[in-house]
Tab-separated table of C-alpha atoms in Angstrom:
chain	number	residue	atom	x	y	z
A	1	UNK	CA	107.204	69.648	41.094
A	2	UNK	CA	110.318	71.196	42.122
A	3	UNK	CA	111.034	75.454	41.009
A	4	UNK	CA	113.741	76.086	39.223
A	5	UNK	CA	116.355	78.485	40.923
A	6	UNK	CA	119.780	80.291	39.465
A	7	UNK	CA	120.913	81.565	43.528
A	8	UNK	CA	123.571	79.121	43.445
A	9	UNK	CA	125.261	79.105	39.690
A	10	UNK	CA	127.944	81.508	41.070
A	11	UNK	CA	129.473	78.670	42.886
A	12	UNK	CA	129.570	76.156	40.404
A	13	UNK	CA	125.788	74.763	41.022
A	14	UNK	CA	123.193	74.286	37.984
A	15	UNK	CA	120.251	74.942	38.217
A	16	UNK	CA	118.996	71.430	37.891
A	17	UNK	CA	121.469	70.630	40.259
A	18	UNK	CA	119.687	73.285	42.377
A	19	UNK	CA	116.651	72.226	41.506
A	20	UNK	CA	116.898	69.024	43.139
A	21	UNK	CA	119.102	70.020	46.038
A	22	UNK	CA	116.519	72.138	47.553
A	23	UNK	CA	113.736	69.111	47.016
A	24	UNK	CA	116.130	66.881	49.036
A	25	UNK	CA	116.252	70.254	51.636
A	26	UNK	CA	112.627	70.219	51.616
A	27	UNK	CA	112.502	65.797	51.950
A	28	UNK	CA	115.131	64.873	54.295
A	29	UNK	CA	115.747	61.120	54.077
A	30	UNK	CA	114.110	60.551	50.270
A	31	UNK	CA	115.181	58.502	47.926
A	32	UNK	CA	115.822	58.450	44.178
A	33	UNK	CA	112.450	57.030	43.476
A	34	UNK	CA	110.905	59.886	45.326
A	35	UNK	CA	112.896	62.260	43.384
A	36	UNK	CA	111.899	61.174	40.270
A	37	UNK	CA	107.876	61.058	41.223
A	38	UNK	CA	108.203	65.103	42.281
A	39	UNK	CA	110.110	66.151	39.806
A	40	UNK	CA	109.713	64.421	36.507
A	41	UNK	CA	113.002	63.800	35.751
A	42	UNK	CA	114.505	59.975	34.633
A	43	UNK	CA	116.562	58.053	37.547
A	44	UNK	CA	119.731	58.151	35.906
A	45	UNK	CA	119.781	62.413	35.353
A	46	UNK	CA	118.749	62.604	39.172
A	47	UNK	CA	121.046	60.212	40.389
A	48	UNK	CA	124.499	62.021	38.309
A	49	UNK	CA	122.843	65.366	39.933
A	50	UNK	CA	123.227	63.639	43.444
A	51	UNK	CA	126.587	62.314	42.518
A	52	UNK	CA	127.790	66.261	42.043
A	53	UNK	CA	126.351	67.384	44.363
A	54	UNK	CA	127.641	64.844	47.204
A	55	UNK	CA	131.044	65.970	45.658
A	56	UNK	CA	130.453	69.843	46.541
A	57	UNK	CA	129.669	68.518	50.126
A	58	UNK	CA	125.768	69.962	49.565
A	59	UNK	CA	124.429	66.333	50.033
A	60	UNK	CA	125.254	63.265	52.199
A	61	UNK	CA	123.714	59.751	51.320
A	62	UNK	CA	121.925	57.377	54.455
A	63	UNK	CA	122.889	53.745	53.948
A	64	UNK	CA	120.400	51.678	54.738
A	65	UNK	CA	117.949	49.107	52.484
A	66	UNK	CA	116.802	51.510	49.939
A	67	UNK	CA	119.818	54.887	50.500
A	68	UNK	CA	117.941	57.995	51.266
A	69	UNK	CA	119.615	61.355	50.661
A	70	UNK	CA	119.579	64.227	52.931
A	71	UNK	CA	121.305	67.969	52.791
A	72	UNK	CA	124.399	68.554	54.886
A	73	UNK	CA	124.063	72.009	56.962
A	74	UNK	CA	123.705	74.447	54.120
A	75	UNK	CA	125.009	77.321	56.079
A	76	UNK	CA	128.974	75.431	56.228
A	77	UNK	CA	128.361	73.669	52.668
A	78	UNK	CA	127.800	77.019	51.042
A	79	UNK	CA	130.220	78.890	53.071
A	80	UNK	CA	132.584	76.525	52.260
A	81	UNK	CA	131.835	76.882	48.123
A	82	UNK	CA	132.333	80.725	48.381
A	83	UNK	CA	135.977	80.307	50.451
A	84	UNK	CA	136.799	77.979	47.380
A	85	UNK	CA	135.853	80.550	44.938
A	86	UNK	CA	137.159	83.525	46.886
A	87	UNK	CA	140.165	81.599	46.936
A	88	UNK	CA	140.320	81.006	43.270
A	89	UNK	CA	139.210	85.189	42.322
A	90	UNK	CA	142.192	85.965	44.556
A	91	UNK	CA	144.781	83.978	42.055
A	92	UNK	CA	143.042	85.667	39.292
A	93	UNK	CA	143.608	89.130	40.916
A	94	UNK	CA	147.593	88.097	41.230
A	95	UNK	CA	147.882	86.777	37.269
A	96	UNK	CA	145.938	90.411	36.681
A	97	UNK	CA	148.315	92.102	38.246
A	98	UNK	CA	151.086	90.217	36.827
A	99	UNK	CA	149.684	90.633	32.871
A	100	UNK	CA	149.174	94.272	33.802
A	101	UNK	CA	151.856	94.883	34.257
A	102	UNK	CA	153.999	92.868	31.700
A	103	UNK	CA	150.977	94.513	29.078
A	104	UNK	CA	152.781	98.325	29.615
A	105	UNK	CA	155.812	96.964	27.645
A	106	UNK	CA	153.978	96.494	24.522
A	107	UNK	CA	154.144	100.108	23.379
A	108	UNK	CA	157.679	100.521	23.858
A	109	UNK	CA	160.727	99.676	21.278
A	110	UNK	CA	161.282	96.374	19.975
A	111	UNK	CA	164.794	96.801	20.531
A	112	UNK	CA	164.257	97.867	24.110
A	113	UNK	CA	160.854	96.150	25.431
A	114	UNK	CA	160.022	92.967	23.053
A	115	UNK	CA	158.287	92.196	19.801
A	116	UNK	CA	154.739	91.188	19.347
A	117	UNK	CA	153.126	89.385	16.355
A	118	UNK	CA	149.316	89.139	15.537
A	119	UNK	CA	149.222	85.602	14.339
A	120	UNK	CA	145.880	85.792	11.864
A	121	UNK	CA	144.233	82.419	11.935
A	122	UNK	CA	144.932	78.438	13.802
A	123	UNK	CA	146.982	77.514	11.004
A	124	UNK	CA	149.194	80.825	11.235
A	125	UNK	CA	149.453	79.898	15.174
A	126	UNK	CA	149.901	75.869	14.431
A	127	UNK	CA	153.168	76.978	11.866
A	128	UNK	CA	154.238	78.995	14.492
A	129	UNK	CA	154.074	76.355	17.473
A	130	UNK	CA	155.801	74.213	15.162
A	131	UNK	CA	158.695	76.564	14.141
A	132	UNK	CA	159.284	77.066	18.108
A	133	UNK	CA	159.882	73.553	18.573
A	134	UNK	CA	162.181	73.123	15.803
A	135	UNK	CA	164.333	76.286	17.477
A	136	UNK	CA	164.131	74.985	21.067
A	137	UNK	CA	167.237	74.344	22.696
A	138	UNK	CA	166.831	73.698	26.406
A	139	UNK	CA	162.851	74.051	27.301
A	140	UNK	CA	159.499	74.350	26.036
A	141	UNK	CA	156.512	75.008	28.738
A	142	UNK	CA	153.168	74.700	28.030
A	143	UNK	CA	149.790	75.128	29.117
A	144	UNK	CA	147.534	72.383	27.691
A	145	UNK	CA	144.158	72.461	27.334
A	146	UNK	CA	141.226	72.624	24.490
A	147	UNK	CA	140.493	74.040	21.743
A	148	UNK	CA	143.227	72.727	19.813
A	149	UNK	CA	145.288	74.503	16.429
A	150	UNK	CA	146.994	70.779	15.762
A	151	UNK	CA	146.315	67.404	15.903
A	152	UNK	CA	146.436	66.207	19.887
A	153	UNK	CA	149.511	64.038	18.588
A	154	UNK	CA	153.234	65.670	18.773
A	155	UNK	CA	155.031	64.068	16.919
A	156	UNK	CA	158.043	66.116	17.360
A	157	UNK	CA	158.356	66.364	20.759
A	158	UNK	CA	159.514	62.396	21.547
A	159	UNK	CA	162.651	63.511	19.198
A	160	UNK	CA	163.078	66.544	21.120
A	161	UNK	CA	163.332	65.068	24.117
A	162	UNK	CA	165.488	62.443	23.063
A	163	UNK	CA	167.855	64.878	21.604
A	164	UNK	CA	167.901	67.048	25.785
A	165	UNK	CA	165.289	69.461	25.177
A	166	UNK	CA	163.220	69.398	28.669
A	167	UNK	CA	159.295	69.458	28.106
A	168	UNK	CA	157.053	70.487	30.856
A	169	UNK	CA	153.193	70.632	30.592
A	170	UNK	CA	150.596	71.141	32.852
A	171	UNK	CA	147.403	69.241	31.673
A	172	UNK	CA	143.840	70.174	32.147
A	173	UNK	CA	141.393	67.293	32.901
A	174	UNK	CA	139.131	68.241	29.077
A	175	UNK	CA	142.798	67.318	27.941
A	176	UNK	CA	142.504	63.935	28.716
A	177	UNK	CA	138.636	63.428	26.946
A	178	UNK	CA	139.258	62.087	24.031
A	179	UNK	CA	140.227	58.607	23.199
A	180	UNK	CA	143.618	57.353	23.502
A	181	UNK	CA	144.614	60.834	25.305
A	182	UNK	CA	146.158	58.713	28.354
A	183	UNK	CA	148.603	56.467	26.581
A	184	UNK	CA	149.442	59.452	24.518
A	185	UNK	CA	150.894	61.291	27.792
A	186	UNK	CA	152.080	58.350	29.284
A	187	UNK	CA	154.668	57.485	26.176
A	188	UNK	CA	155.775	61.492	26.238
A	189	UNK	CA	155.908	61.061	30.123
A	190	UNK	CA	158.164	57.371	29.585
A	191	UNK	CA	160.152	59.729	26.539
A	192	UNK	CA	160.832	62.511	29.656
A	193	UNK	CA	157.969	64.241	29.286
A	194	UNK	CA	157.526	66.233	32.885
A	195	UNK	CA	153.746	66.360	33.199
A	196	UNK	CA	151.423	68.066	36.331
A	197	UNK	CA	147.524	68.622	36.378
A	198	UNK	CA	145.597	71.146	37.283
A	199	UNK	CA	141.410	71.793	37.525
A	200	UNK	CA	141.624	74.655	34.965
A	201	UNK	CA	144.159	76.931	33.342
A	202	UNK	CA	143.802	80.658	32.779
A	203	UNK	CA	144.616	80.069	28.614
A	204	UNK	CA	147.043	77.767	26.656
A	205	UNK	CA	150.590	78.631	25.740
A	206	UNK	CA	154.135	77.729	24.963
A	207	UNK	CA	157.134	78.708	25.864
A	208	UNK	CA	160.198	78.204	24.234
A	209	UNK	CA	163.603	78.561	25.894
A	210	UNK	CA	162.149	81.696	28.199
A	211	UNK	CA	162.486	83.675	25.351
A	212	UNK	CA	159.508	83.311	22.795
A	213	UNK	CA	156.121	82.434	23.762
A	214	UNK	CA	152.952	81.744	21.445
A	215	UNK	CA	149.247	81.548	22.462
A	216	UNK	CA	145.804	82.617	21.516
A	217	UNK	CA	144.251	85.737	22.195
A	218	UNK	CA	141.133	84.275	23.387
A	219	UNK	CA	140.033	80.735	24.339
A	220	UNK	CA	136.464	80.528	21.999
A	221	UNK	CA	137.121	78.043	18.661
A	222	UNK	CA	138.064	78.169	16.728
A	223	UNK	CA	141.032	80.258	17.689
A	224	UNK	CA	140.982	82.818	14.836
A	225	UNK	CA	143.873	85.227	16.319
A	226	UNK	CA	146.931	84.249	18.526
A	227	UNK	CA	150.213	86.552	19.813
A	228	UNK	CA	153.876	85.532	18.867
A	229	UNK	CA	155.889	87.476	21.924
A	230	UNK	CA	159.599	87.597	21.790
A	231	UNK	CA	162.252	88.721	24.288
A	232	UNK	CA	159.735	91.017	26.292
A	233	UNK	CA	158.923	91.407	29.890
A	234	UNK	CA	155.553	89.204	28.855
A	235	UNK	CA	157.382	86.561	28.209
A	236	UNK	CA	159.318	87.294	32.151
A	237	UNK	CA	155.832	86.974	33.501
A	238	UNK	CA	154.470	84.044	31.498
A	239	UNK	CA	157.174	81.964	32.957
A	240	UNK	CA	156.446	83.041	36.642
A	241	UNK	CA	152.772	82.244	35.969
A	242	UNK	CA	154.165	78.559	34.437
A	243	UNK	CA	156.130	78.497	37.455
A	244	UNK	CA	153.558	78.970	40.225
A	245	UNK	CA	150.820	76.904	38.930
A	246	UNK	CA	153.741	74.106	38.120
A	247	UNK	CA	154.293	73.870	42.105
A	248	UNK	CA	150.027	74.122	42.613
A	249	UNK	CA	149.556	71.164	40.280
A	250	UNK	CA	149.450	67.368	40.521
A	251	UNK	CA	152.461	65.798	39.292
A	252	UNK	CA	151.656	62.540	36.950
A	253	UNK	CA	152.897	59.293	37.527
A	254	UNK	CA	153.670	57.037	34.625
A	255	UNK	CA	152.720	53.908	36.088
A	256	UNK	CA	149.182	55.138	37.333
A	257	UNK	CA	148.700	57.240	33.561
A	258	UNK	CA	150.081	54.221	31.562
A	259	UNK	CA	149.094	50.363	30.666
A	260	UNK	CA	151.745	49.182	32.412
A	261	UNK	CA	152.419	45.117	33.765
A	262	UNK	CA	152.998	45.316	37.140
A	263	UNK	CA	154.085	42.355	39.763
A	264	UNK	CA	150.924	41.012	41.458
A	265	UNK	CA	150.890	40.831	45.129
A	266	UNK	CA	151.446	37.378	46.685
A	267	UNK	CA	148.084	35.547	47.358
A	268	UNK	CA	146.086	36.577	50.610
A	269	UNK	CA	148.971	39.582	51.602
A	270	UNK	CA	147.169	42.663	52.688
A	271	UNK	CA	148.120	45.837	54.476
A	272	UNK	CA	147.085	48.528	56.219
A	273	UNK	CA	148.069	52.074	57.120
A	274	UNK	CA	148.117	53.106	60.630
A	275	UNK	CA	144.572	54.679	60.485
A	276	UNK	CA	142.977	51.139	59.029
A	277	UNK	CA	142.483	52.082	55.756
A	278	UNK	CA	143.959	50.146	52.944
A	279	UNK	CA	148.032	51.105	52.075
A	280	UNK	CA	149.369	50.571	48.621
A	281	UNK	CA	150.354	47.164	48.657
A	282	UNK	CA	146.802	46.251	49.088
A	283	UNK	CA	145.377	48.163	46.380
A	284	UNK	CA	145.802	46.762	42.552
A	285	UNK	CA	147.215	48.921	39.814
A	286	UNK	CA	143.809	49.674	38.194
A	287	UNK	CA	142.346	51.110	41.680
A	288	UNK	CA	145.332	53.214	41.871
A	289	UNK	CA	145.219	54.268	38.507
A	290	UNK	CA	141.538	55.327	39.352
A	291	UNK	CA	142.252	57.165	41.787
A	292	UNK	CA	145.092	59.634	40.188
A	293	UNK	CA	142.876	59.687	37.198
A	294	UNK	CA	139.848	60.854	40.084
A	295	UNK	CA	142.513	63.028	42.232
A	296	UNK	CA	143.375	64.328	38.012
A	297	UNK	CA	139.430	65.611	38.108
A	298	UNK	CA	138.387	63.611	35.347
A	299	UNK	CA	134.992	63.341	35.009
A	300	UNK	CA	133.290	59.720	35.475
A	301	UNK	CA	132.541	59.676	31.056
A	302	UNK	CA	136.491	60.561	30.481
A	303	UNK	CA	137.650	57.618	32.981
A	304	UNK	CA	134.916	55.114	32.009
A	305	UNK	CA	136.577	55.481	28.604
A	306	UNK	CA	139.985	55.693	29.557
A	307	UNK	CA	139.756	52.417	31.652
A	308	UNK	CA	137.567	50.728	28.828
A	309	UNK	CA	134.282	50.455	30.691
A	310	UNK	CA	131.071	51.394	31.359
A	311	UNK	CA	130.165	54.074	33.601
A	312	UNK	CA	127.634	52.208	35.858
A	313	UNK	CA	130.455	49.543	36.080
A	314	UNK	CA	133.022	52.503	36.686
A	315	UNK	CA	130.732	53.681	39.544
A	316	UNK	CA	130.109	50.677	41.288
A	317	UNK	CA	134.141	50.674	41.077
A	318	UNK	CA	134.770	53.526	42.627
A	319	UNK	CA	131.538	53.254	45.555
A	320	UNK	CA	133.828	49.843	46.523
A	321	UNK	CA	137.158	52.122	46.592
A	322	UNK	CA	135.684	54.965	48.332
A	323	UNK	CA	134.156	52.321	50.991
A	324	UNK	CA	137.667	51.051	51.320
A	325	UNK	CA	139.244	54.930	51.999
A	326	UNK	CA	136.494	55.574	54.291
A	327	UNK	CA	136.060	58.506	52.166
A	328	UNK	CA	132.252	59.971	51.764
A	329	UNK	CA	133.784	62.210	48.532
A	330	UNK	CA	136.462	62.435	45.982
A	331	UNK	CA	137.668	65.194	47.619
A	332	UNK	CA	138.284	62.936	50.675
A	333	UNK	CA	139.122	60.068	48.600
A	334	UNK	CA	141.920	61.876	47.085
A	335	UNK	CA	143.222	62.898	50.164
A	336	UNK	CA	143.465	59.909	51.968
A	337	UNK	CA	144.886	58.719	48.940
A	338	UNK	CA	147.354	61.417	48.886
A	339	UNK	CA	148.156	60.953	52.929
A	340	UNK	CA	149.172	56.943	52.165
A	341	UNK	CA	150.771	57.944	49.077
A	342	UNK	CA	148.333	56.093	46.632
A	343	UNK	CA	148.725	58.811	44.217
């Protein structure tokens, strides 16, 4: 039986996950079977655990008959977590800064520094996001992710963006969860919808023309209280954080996001990029698909449903397309993908 241990939450790491890291430390070369005898736990739990954490680089798998497992060097693996994170406190720091200093404004005049509006309750802050909408004129920005004031479905915004009002959103991968989320984004993306991912997002928001900007005043649900800030320095530094993360994220391409036909490739044609690895023309639309949805961080549950299939038949997908990459990990999937411009 296997202790449980917290040392390694901080970097994203259960303690299951833990757990069963340190008993493939302690076993190098064991398999899932042995797993389960020490430690109790069902196949399929052990076997997701290994699947994360082969993706934080903590584990590598031995192919052979039956695939053992085994612990990369824990020194670099961990090392390399805490860079990531270190990385990730130091944006934090910078949007601090930023808020900080946008936040000294509030006290000031309305005339002179802004207005602000306590927005008491989701449907005060849903009437509001609606209202914005029906005032934009050139933009609206937004930072999309869950909990949700409204229906996921925006109905006004294919109008708006008939009518020349630019829409850009930056997605979370909890965004995409639910089903149906995909073809949503792909007909706003086909209406002119400009859409980007990202991991995670510091809080939702709109913006409307650079000018007004609603969002909640904390991210628990539901969202009891939200902030309606008008023609204030806030709003100056909302848009530079919408404008930073914008050139961080992913952009999203239709064709990979949305059922679409596509022109099959002539019998027995097959390419390769200069490295050996497969180049688009030899990859279908679904594999590519899978991999901006993977590249998107969508978890294997969210895809599986996406795509319309099971998640053991989802895996075994994506073991053959990581075999093709020569990729070990997502991560390194989604850069080779990104190198031969699969994605």
């Amino acid at each position: 039986m296997f202790e449980d241990s917290r040392a390694l939450e901080v970097v994203g790491i259960s303690a299951f996950d833990e757990r069963i890291y340190r008993g493939v430390l302690a076993c190098p070369g064991i398999t899932v079977q042995e797993l389960v005898m020490r430690s109790g736990e069902g196949a399929g739990r052990i076997q997701a655990s290994l699947s994360r954490l082969r993706a934080k680089g903590l584990v590598s798998r031995l192919w052979g008959r039956s695939p053992r497992w085994t612990v990369t060097n824990p020194g670099t693996a961990i090392r390399s977590l805490v860079r990531g994170l270190q990385s990730e406190l130091d944006q934090l720091t910078d949007t601090a800064d930023e808020l900080e200093a946008a936040f000294r404004t509030v006290g000031q005049d309305p005339e002179e520094g802004g207005q602000f509006e306590v927005l008491a309750g989701p449907e005060e802050q849903a009437r509001w996001y609606v209202r914005l909408q029906q005032e934009a004129k050139e933009e609206v920005l937004t930072f999309d992710c869950p909990p949700y004031v409204l229906d996921y479905h925006n109905p006004l915004q294919t109008d708006l963006l008939r009518s020349g009002v630019r829409y850009r959103t930056i997605y979370v991968p909890e965004a995409f969860d639910h089903a149906g989320a995909l073809h949503e984004v792909g007909s706003l993306i086909k209406a002119g919808e400009e859409a980007r991912v990202l991991p995670r997002l510091p809080f939702k928001m709109a913006i409307v023309d650079r000018w007004r900007a609603v969002m909640p005043m904390h991210m628990d649900p539901p969202l009891t209280r939200g902030v309606l800030i008008s023609g204030s320095t806030m709003v100056v530094a909302l848009v530079e954080l919408f404008e930073r993360l914008w050139r961080e994220a992913l952009p999203v391409r239709p064709e990979l996001w949305h059922d679409t036909p596509t022109t099959p490739e002539p019998a027995g044609k097959t390419t390769e990029s200069a490295d050996g690895g497969p180049d688009a023309a030899e990859l279908g639309p679904e594999d590519r698909r899978l991999l901006a949805l993977l590249a998107a961080g969508l978890k294997d549950d969210a895809i599986a449903r996406q795509l319309g299939t099971s998640p053991r038949s989802l895996r075994r997908r994506l073991r053959h397309l990581l075999d093709q990459l020569n990729a070990e990990t997502r991560f390194q999937a989604g850069a080779q993908a990104s190198r031969r411009d699969l994605v």
